[in-house]
Short mmCIF file of C-alpha atoms and ligand atoms in Angstrom, two decimals:
data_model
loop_
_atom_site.label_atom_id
_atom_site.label_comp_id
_atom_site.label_asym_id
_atom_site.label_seq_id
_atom_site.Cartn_x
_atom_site.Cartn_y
_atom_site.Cartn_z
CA UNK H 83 -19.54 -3.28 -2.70
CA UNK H 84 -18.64 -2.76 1.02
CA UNK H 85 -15.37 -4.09 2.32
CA UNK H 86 -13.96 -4.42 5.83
CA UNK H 87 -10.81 -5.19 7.06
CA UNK H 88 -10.72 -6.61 10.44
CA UNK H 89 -8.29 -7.87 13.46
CA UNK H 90 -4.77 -7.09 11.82
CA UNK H 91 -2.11 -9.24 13.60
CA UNK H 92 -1.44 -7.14 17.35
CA UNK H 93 0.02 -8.20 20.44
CA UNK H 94 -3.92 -8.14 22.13
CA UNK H 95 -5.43 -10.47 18.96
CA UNK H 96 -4.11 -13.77 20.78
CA UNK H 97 -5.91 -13.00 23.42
CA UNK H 98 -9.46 -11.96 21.95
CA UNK H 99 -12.32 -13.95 23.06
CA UNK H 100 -14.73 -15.16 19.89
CA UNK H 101 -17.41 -13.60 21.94
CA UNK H 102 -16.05 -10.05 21.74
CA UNK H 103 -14.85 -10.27 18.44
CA UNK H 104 -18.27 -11.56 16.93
CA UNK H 105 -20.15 -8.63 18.96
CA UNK H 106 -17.99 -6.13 17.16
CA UNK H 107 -18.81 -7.63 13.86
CA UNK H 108 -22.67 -8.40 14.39
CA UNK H 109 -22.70 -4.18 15.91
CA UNK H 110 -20.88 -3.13 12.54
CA UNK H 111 -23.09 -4.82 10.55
CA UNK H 112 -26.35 -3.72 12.18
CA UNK H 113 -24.91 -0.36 11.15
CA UNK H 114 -23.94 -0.99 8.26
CA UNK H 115 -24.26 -3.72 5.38
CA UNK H 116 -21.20 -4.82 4.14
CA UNK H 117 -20.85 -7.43 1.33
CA UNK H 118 -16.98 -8.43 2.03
CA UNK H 119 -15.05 -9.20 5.35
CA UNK H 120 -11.41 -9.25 5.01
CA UNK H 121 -9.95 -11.07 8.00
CA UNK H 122 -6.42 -10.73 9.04
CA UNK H 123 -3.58 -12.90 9.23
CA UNK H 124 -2.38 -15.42 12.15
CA UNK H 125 -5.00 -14.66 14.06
CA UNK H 126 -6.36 -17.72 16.36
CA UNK H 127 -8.12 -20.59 15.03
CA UNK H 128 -11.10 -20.47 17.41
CA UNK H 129 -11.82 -16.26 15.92
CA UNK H 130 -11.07 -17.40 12.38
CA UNK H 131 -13.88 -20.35 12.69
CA UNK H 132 -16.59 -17.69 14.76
CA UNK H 133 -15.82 -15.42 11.60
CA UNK H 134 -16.14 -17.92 8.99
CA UNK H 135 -19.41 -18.59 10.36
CA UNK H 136 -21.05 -15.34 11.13
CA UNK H 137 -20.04 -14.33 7.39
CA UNK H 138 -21.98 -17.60 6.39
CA UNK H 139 -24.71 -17.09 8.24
CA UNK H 140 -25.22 -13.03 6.43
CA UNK H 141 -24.47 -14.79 3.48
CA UNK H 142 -20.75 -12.01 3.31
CA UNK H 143 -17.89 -13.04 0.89
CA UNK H 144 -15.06 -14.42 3.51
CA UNK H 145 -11.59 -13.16 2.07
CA UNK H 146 -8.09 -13.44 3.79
CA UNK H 147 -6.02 -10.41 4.16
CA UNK H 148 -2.86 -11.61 3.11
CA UNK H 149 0.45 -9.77 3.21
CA UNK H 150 1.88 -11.23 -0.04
CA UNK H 151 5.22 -10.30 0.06
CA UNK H 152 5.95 -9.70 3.84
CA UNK H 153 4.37 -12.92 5.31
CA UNK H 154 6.97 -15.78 7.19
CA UNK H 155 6.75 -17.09 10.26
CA UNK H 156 10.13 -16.24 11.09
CA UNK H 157 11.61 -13.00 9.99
CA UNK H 158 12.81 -12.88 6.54
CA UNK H 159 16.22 -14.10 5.86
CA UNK H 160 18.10 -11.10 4.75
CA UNK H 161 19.81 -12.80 1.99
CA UNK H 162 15.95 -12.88 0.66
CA UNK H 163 15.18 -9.53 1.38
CA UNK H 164 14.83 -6.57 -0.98
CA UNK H 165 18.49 -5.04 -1.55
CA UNK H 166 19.23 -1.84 -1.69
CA UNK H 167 22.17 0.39 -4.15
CA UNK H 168 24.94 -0.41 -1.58
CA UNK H 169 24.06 -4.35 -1.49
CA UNK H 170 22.35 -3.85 1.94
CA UNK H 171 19.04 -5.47 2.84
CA UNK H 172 16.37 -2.69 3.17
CA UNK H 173 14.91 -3.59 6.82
CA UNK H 174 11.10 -2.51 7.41
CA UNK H 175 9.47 0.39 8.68
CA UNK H 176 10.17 0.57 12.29
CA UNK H 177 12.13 -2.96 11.57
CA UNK H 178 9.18 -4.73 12.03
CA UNK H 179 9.02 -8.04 10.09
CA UNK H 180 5.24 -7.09 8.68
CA UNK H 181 6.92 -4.27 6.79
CA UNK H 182 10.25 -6.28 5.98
CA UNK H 183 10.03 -7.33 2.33
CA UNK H 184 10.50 -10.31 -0.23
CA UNK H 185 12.84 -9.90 -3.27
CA UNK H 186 10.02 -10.38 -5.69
CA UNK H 187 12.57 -12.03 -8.55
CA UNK H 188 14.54 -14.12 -6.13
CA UNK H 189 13.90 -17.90 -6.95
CA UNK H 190 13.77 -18.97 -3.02
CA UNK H 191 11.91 -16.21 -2.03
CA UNK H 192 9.04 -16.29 -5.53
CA UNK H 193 9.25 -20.15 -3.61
CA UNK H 194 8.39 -19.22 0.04
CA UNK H 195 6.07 -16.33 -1.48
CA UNK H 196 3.64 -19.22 -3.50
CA UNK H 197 4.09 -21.98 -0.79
CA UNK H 198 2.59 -19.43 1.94
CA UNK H 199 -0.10 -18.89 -0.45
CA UNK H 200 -0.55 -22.10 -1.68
CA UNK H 201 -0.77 -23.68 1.99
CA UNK H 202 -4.06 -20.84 2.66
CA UNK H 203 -5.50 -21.99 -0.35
CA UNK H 204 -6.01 -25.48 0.03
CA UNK H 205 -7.19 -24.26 3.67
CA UNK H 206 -10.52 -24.18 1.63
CA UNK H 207 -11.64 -21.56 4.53
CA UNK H 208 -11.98 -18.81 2.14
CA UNK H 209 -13.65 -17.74 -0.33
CA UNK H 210 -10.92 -15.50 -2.18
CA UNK H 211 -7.67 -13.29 -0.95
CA UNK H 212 -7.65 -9.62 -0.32
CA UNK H 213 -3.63 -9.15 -1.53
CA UNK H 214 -1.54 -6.50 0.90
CA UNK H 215 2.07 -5.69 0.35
CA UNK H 216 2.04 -6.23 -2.82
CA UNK H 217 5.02 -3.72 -3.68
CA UNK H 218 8.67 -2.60 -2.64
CA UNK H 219 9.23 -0.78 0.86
CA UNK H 220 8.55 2.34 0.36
CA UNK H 221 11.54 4.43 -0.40
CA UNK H 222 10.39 7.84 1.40
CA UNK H 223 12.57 7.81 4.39
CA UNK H 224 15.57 7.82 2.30
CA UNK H 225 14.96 7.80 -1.54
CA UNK H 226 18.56 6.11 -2.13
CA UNK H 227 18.54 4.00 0.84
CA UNK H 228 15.30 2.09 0.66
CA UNK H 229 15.09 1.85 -3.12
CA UNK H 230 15.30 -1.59 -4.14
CA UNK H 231 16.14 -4.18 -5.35
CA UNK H 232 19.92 -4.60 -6.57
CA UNK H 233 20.27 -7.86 -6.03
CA UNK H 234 21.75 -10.36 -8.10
CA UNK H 235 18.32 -12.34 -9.03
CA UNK H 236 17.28 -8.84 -10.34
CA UNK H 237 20.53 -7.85 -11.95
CA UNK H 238 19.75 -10.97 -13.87
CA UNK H 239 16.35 -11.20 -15.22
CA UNK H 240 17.18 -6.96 -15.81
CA UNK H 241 19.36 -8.15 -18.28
CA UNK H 242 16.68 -9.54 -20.09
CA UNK H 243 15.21 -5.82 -20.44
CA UNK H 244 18.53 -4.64 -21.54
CA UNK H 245 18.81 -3.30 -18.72
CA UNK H 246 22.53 -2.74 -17.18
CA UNK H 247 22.69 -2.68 -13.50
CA UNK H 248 26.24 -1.24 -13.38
CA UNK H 249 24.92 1.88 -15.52
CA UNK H 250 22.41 2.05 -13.06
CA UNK H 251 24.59 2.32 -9.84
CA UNK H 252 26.71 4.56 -11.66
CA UNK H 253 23.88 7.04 -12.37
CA UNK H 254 22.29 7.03 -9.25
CA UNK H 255 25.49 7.52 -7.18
CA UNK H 256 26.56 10.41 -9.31
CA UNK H 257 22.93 12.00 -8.86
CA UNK H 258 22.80 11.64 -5.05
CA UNK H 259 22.31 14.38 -2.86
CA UNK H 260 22.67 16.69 -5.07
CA UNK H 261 20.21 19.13 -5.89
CA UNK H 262 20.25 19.91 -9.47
CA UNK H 263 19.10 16.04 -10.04
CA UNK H 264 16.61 16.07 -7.68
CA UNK H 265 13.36 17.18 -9.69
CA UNK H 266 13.93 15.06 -12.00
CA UNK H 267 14.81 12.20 -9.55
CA UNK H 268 11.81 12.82 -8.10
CA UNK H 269 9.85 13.04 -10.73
CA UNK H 270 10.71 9.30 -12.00
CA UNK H 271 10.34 7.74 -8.82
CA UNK H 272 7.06 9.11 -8.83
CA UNK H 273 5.67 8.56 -12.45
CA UNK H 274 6.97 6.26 -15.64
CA UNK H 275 5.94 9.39 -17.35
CA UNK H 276 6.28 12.36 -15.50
CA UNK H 277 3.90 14.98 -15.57
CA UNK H 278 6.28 18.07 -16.13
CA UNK H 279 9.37 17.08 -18.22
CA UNK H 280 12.53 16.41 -16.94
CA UNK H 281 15.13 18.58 -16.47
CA UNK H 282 18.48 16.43 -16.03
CA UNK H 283 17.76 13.34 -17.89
CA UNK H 284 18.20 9.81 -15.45
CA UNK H 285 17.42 6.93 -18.26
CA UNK H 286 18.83 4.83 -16.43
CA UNK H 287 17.03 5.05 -13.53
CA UNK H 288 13.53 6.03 -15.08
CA UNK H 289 14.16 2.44 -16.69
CA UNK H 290 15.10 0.92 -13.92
CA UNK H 291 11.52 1.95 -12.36
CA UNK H 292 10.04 0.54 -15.14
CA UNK H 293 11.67 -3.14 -14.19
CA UNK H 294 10.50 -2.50 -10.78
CA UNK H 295 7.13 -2.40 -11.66
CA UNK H 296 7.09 -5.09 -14.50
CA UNK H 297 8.79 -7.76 -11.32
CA UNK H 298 6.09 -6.82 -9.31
CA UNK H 299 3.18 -7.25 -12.07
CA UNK H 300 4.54 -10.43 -13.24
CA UNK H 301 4.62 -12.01 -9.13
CA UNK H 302 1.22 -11.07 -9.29
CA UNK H 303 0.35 -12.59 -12.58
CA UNK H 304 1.70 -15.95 -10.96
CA UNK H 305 -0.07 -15.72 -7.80
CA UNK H 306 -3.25 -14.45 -8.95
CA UNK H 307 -3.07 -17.41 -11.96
CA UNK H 308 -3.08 -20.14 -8.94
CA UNK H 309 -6.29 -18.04 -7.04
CA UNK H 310 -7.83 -18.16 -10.14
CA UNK H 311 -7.22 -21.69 -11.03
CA UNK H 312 -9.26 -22.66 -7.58
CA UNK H 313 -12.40 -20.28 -8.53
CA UNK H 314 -11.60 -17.60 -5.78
CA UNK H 315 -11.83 -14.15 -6.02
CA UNK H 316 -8.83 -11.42 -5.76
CA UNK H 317 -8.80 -8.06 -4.46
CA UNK H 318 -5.75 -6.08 -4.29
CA UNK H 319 -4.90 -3.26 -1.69
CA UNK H 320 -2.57 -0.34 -3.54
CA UNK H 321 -0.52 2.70 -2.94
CA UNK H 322 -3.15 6.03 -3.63
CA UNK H 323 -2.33 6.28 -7.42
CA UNK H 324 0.18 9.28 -6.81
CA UNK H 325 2.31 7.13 -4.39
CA UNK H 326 1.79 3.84 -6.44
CA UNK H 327 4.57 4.02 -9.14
CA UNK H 328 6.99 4.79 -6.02
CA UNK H 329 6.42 1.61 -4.51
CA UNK H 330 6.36 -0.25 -8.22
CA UNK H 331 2.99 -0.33 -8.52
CA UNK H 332 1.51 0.51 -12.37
CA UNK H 333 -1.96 0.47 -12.05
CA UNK H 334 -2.67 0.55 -15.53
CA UNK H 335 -0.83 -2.89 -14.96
CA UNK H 336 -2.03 -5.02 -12.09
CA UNK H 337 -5.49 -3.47 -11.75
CA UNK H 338 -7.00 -5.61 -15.33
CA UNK H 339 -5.60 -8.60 -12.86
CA UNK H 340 -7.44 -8.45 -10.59
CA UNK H 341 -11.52 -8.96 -9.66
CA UNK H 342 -11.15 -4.99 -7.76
CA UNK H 343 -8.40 -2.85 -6.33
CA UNK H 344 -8.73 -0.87 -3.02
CA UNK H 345 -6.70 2.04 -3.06
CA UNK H 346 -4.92 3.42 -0.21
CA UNK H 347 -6.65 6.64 -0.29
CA UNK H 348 -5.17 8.01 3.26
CA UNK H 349 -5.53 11.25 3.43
CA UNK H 350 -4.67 11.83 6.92
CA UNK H 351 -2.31 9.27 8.24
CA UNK H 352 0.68 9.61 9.40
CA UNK H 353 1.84 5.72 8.73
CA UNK H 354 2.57 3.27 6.05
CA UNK H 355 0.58 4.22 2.86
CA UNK H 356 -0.57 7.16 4.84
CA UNK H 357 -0.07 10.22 1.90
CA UNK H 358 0.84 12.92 4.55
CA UNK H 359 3.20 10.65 6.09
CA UNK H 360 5.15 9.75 2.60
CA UNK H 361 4.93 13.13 1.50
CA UNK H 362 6.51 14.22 5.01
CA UNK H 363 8.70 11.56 4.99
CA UNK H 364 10.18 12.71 1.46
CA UNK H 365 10.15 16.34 2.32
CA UNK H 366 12.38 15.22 5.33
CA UNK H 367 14.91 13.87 3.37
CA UNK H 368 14.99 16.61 1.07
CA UNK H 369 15.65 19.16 3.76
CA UNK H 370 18.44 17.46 5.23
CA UNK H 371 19.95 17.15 1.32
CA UNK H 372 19.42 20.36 0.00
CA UNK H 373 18.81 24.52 1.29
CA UNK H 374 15.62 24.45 -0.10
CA UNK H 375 12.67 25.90 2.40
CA UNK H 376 9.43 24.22 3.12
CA UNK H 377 7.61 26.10 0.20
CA UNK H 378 9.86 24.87 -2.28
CA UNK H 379 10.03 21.19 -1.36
CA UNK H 380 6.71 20.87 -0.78
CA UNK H 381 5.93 22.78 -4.61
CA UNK H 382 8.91 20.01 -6.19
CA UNK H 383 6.95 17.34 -4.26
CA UNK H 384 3.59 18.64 -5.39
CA UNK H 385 4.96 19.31 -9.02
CA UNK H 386 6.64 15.28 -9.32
CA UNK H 387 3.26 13.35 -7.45
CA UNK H 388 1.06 15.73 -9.36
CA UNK H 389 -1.12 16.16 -6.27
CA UNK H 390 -2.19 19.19 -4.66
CA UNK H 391 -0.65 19.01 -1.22
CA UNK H 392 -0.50 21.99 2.08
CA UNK H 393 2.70 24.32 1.24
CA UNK H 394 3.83 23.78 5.16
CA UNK H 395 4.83 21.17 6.54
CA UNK H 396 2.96 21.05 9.76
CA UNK H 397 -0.30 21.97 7.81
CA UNK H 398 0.76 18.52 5.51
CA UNK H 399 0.74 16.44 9.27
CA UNK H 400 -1.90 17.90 11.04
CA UNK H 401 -4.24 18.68 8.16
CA UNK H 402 -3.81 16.02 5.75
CA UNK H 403 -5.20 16.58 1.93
CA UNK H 404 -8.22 18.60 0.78
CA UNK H 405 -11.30 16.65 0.04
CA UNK H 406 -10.71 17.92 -3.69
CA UNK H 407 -7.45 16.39 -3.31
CA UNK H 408 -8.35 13.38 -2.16
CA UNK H 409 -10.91 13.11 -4.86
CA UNK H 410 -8.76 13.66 -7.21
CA UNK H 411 -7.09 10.54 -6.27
CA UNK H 412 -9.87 8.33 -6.21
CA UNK H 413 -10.92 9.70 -8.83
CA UNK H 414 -7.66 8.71 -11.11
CA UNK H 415 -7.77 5.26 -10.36
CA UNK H 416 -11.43 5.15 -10.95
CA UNK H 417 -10.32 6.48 -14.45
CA UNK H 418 -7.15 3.79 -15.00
CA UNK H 419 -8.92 1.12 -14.24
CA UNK H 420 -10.89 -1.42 -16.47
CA UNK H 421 -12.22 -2.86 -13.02
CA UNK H 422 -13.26 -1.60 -9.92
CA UNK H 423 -12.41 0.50 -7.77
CA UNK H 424 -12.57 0.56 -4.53
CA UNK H 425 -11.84 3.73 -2.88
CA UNK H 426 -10.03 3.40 0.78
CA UNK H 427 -10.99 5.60 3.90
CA UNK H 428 -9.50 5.48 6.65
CA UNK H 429 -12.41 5.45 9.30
CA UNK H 430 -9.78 3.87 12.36
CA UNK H 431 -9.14 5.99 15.41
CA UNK H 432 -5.59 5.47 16.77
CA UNK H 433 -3.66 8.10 18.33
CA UNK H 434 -0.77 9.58 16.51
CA UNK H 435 -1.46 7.50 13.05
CA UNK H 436 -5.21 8.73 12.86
CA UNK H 437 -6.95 11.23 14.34
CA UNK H 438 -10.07 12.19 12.94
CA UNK H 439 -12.84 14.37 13.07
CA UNK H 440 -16.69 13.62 11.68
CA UNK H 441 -16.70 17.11 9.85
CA UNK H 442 -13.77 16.13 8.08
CA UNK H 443 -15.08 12.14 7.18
CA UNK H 444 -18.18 13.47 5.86
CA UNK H 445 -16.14 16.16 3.71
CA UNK H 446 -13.93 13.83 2.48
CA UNK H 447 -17.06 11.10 2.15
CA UNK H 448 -19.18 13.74 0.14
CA UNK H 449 -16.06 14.57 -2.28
CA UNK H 450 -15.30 10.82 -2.68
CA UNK H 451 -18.80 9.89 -3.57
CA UNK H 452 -19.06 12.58 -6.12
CA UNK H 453 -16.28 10.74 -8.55
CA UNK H 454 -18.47 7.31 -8.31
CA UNK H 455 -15.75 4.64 -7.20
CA UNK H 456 -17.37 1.15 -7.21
CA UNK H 457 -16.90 0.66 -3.43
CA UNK H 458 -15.87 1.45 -0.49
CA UNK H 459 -13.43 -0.36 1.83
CA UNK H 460 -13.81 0.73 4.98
CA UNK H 461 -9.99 1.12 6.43
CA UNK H 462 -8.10 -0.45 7.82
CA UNK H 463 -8.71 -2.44 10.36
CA UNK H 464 -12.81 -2.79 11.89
CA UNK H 465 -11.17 -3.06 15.77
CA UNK H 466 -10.02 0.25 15.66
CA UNK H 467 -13.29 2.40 14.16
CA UNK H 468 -16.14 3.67 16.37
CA UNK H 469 -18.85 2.30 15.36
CA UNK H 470 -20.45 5.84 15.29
CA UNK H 471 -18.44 6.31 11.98
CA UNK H 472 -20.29 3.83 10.07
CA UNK H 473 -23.33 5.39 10.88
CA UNK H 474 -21.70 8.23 9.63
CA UNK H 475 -20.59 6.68 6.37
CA UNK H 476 -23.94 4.63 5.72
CA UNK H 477 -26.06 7.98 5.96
CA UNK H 478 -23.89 9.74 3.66
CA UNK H 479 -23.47 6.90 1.09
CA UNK H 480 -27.12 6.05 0.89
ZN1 ZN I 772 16.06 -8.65 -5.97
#
């Protein structure tokens, strides 16, 4: 299994010409065969129909790439919006309304969340949905200020877990900033069951994780229930299994789901799901709460995500993971899951996000394909990768 992602939603899309964006395709797959083509989101009618049709004609599964919990027309009311600790709305990642998030457990936002869907469904253009942002924003920037939600949708259905939301506050507010909490911190927004044990207990919070996660398996349960009921096939795209439980993703949970899960595998971007910029992003915020130097955030981060990670923090940027790292990654998913697996490389080329090198892809290709993930999904977005890199990929795979 093969998948590509192609023609994300960018100022230039609206202006593509079928002609172009077909060439692309028919060049990619002369390269390379790929079995699934996962087409973006508001992208023109005229480009959707030319794709439709090309992936007919190579008999390729046609899937939408759809942003589950980010995708409006309009911005996202904030009242709607994933709340933070101080009853703020969490905006998005460079306040940009792809990355500005749905309260999963919010009755007029669950609403909007299965109408969107519902409406691409009974397109009857495609043939299943590839499922994005399928989490919380990612805390990393500011582990107190983007964790969410607190709203009062969620302090409600928490109650149902036992689950106290004023205990919560009241723990988290006493632990913040303060260095003495912070392993542990870490470690329990990074795992339900941390690797290395805990050193000042936070049950509240480690439960509160746990609710995260169980609101964002049962959303999916929902939506995938109403793919299912019209015979189409799900993929999901997830957090790189370290990051996952951060975002309130369980894999052990929403994989079974599912028909396959891509995972975010990205060892060398420095964006959104990217694991150098997460991990940078976290060891950012550490420095500016504790005196700890780059060697010791970088070990408490390593020691909490359980990953082997660069002990500077320029090496972490510039560098990325090891290929064994990386492995390692794939290969716990690979392990978690009763389905498959679909390991994502990033293969794109865009300055200051990606910048690769084909001594590193092959590394990180040959390390991958030693821990036997079902697929590939060739990341993230087809527009962006020379096409010399699928060459690349195709002679290494075969
Ligand atoms: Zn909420």
């Amino acid at each position: 299994m093969i998948t590509i992602q192609y023609l994300e939603p960018a100022p230039e899309t609206a202006s593509l010409q079928p002609d172009e964006v077909i060439l692309k395709l028919q060049q990619a797959l002369d390269r390379l065969p790929f079995t699934h083509l996962l087409i973006g989101w508001e992208i023109p009618e005229r480009i959707l129909e030319a794709c439709k049709k090309f992936t007919e004609q190579y008999a390729i599964k046609f899937l939408r790439w759809h942003p589950l919990l980010t995708y409006n027309q309009e911005p996202i009311d904030p009242a709607l919006r994933v709340i933070n600790l101080y009853n703020q709305p969490i905006s998005g990642f460079q306040n940009l309304p792809e990355f500005t998030f749905f309260c999963p457990n919010h009755p007029e936002a669950r609403e909007r969340i299965l109408a969107n869907l519902s409406v691409q469904i009974q397109t009857g253009l495609y043939d299943g949905f590839f499922l994005d942002r399928i989490r919380y924003p990612s805390p990393s920037t500011d582990p107190y200020r983007y964790l969410g939600c607190f709203c009062l949708s969620c302090q409600e259905i928490a109650r149902d877990f036992n689950l106290d939301f004023v205990n919560v506050r009241s723990e988290l507010l006493q632990a913040e900033h303060k260095a003495q909490f912070l392993p542990s911190f870490l470690r329990y927004l990074a795992a339900a069951q941390p690797h290395h044990p805990a050193v000042q207990p936070l049950p509240e919070f480690q439960r509160f994780m746990r609710f995260r996660s169980q609101s964002i398996t049962a959303i999916l349960k929902e939506v995938i229930a109403e793919i299912k009921g019209k015979n189409l096939e799900v993929g999901l795209d997830a957090f790189s299994p370290s990051l996952a439980y951060m975002v309130g993703q369980n894999l052990d949970e929403i994989t079974p789901l599912a028909d396959w899960t891509k995972v975010m595998s990205y060892a060398h971007t420095m964006g959104p799901a990217g694991i150098p910029y997460e991990l940078s992003q976290l060891a950012q915020f550490i420095k500016q709460s504790t005196l700890w130097d780059e060697r010791e955030i970088l070990t408490a981060l390593s020691h909490a995500f359980d990953l082997e990670i660069p002990d500077m923090f320029e090496k972490l940027i510039r560098a990325g993971l090891s290929p064994s790292s990386l492995a390692k990654e794939v290969e716990r998913a690979v392990q978690r899951s009763p389905k498959p697996i679909l390991a994502g490389i990033e293969l794109v080329e865009i300055p200051g996000v990606a910048t690769l090198d084909n001594i590193q892809i092959e590394q990180d290709l040959q390390a991958v394909k030693a821990v036997h993930p079902d697929g590939i999904a060739i990341s993230w977005d087809l527009w962006h990768i020379p096409l010399e890199r699928l060459e690349l990929f195709r002679r290494i795979w075969s």
